[in-house]
Amino acid sequence: MPTALYPGSFDPLHLGHLDIVEQAVELFGDVVVGVLHNPGKEAGLFSADERLAMIRESLRGIDGARTATFAGLVIDAAREIGADFIVKGLRTAGDFELEQQMAHTNYSSGGVRTVYLPCSPERAFISSRFIRELAKYGGHIGHLVPDPVAAGLAARPQPRPPAPATPSTMSDTR
Ligand code: PNS
């Protein structure tokens, strides 16, 4: 049975990610959801351990999916677990360009092929970035994430929305 590594920052895991895990398990049988640091992103919302715990809870009941955290490169993580493939989800054409570069880079440095899976259309708009933003200002996220992630987000201290920089006055309306 082939093993696939599904790497990401998963900060946090959402229903689009779960869709890709389910498709990958169907195709490969053995899928490792690997939590990695994205060097292109600012400090995350959850620590790697917190993300891992929420992912584990969220994957309960999906036979064939397991989890791990890795430091450093995706290709080293793939080698460490003996992955036959790297799996990535594509939401829109916008995702493709960067993923293609990463796929070629990973193949050239470690000989592991990347397989793209299309995210289901009804989940293709979901992004961790906007979930973080909604959660930060108390927006509703329950329809975008699995229950353990919704609980994890709800347990975080809620910051107050930022006050406007300058209070508006009548003279501003001239
Ligand atoms: O969920 P994300 O943030 O899109 O995941 C991106 C991730 C973690 C897969 C990517 O940033 C990554 O590959 N990080 C590890 C560093 C690495 O291997 N760089 C070379 C990739 S070509």
Coordinates of C-alpha atoms and ligand atoms in Angstrom, one line a residue:
M1 CA 0.0 0.0 0.0
P2 CA 1.5 3.4 -1.0
T3 CA 2.1 6.0 1.7
A4 CA 1.3 9.6 1.0
L5 CA 2.5 12.7 2.9
Y6 CA 0.0 15.5 3.1
P7 CA 2.1 18.4 4.4
G8 CA 0.8 21.8 5.5
S9 CA 0.8 24.4 8.2
F10 CA -2.9 23.6 9.1
D11 CA -3.2 26.7 11.2
P12 CA -5.9 25.7 11.7
L13 CA -7.1 22.5 9.9
H14 CA -10.4 23.2 8.0
L15 CA -13.1 21.2 6.1
G16 CA -11.2 21.7 2.8
H17 CA -8.2 20.0 4.3
L18 CA -10.4 17.2 5.6
D19 CA -11.8 16.7 2.1
I20 CA -8.3 16.2 0.7
V21 CA -7.4 13.7 3.5
E22 CA -10.5 11.7 2.7
Q23 CA -9.7 11.7 -1.1
A24 CA -6.0 10.8 -0.4
V25 CA -7.0 7.9 1.9
E26 CA -9.3 6.6 -0.8
L27 CA -6.4 6.7 -3.4
F28 CA -3.4 5.6 -1.3
G29 CA -4.7 3.9 1.8
D30 CA -2.0 5.3 4.1
V31 CA -1.8 9.1 4.6
V32 CA 0.3 11.0 7.0
V33 CA -1.0 14.5 7.7
G34 CA 2.3 16.3 8.4
V35 CA 2.3 19.6 10.3
L36 CA 5.2 21.8 9.1
H37 CA 6.3 25.4 9.5
N38 CA 5.6 27.6 6.4
P39 CA 8.6 29.9 6.2
G40 CA 6.5 32.3 4.2
K41 CA 3.9 32.9 6.9
E42 CA 4.1 35.0 10.1
A43 CA 3.9 33.4 13.5
G44 CA 0.9 31.1 13.7
L45 CA -2.3 31.2 15.7
F46 CA -1.8 27.7 17.3
S47 CA 1.5 26.0 18.2
A48 CA 2.4 22.9 16.2
D49 CA 1.4 20.7 19.2
E50 CA -2.0 22.3 19.5
R51 CA -2.6 21.9 15.8
L52 CA -1.5 18.3 16.0
A53 CA -3.9 17.6 18.8
M54 CA -6.8 19.2 17.0
I55 CA -6.0 17.3 13.8
R56 CA -5.8 14.0 15.7
E57 CA -9.3 14.6 17.1
S58 CA -10.6 15.6 13.7
L59 CA -9.3 12.5 11.9
R60 CA -10.8 10.1 14.4
G61 CA -12.9 7.7 12.3
I62 CA -10.9 8.1 9.1
D63 CA -9.0 4.8 8.9
G64 CA -5.8 5.1 7.0
A65 CA -5.0 8.7 8.2
R66 CA -2.3 9.4 10.7
T67 CA -0.5 12.5 11.9
A68 CA 3.0 13.8 12.6
T69 CA 4.9 17.1 13.1
F70 CA 8.1 17.8 11.3
A71 CA 10.8 20.5 11.4
G72 CA 12.4 21.7 8.2
L73 CA 11.8 20.5 4.7
V74 CA 8.9 18.6 3.3
I75 CA 11.2 16.4 1.3
D76 CA 13.0 15.3 4.5
A77 CA 9.7 14.6 6.2
A78 CA 8.7 12.5 3.1
R79 CA 12.0 10.6 3.3
E80 CA 11.6 10.1 7.1
I81 CA 8.3 8.3 6.7
G82 CA 9.2 6.6 3.5
A83 CA 6.4 8.4 1.6
D84 CA 5.9 7.3 -2.0
F85 CA 4.0 10.5 -2.8
I86 CA 3.4 14.0 -1.5
V87 CA -0.2 15.1 -1.7
K88 CA -1.4 18.7 -2.1
G89 CA -4.9 20.1 -2.5
L90 CA -5.8 22.6 -5.2
R91 CA -8.6 25.0 -4.6
T92 CA -8.3 27.4 -7.5
A93 CA -6.0 28.1 -10.4
G94 CA -4.3 30.6 -8.1
D95 CA -2.9 27.7 -6.0
F96 CA -1.4 26.0 -9.0
E97 CA 1.6 28.2 -9.8
L98 CA 3.3 28.0 -6.4
E99 CA 2.4 24.3 -5.9
Q100 CA 3.9 23.5 -9.3
Q101 CA 7.2 25.2 -8.3
M102 CA 7.2 23.4 -5.0
A103 CA 6.4 20.0 -6.6
H104 CA 9.4 20.4 -9.1
T105 CA 11.7 21.6 -6.3
N106 CA 10.8 18.6 -4.1
Y107 CA 11.1 16.2 -6.9
S108 CA 14.5 17.6 -8.0
S109 CA 15.9 17.5 -4.4
G110 CA 14.4 14.2 -3.3
G111 CA 12.8 12.3 -6.1
V112 CA 9.3 12.2 -4.6
R113 CA 6.4 13.0 -6.9
T114 CA 3.6 15.3 -5.9
V115 CA 0.0 14.5 -6.6
Y116 CA -2.6 17.3 -6.7
L117 CA -6.1 16.6 -5.6
P118 CA -9.0 19.0 -6.4
C119 CA -10.8 20.3 -3.4
S120 CA -14.6 19.8 -3.6
P121 CA -16.2 22.9 -5.1
E122 CA -18.4 23.6 -2.1
R123 CA -15.3 23.8 0.1
A124 CA -12.9 25.4 -2.3
F125 CA -13.3 28.9 -0.8
I126 CA -12.2 27.9 2.7
S127 CA -8.8 29.1 3.8
S128 CA -7.0 29.0 7.1
R129 CA -6.0 32.6 6.7
F130 CA -9.6 33.9 6.7
I131 CA -10.6 31.5 9.5
R132 CA -7.9 33.1 11.6
E133 CA -9.2 36.5 10.7
L134 CA -12.9 35.6 11.4
A135 CA -11.9 33.9 14.7
K136 CA -9.8 37.0 15.7
Y137 CA -12.8 39.3 15.6
G138 CA -15.4 36.8 16.9
G139 CA -16.9 35.8 13.5
H140 CA -18.8 32.5 12.9
I141 CA -16.4 29.7 11.8
G142 CA -18.4 26.6 12.8
H143 CA -19.4 25.8 9.2
L144 CA -15.8 25.9 8.0
V145 CA -13.9 23.7 10.5
P146 CA -14.3 20.3 12.2
D147 CA -15.7 20.4 15.7
P148 CA -12.4 20.0 17.6
V149 CA -11.0 23.0 15.8
A150 CA -14.1 25.1 16.5
A151 CA -13.7 24.1 20.2
G152 CA -10.0 25.1 20.1
L153 CA -10.8 28.4 18.5
A154 CA -13.6 29.1 21.0
A155 CA -11.3 28.4 23.9
R156 CA -8.9 31.1 22.8
P157 CA -9.1 34.5 24.5
Q158 CA -11.2 36.8 22.3
P159 CA -9.5 40.1 21.6
R160 CA -11.7 43.1 21.2
P161 CA -12.1 44.5 17.7
P162 CA -9.7 47.4 17.0
A163 CA -11.0 50.8 17.6
P164 CA -11.0 53.2 14.6
A165 CA -7.7 55.0 14.3
T166 CA -9.3 58.5 14.4
P167 CA -12.8 59.2 15.7
S168 CA -14.9 60.7 12.8
T169 CA -16.2 64.2 13.3
M170 CA -18.6 66.4 11.3
S171 CA -15.7 68.2 9.7
D172 CA -14.6 64.9 8.1
T173 CA -17.7 64.8 5.9
R174 CA -17.0 68.0 4.0
Ligands
PNS1 O1 -0.6 24.8 4.4 P1 0.6 25.6 3.8 O2 1.0 26.8 4.6 O3 0.3 26.0 2.4 O4 1.8 24.6 3.8 C1 3.0 24.9 3.1 C2 4.1 24.0 3.5 C3 4.3 23.8 5.0 C4 3.8 22.6 2.8 C5 5.3 24.7 2.8 O5 5.5 25.9 3.4 C6 6.6 23.9 3.0 O6 6.9 23.1 2.1 N1 7.3 24.1 4.1 C7 8.5 23.4 4.4 C8 9.8 24.0 3.8 C9 10.2 23.4 2.5 O7 10.2 22.2 2.3 N2 10.5 24.2 1.5 C10 10.9 23.8 0.2 C11 9.6 23.5 -0.5 S1 9.8 23.5 -2.2

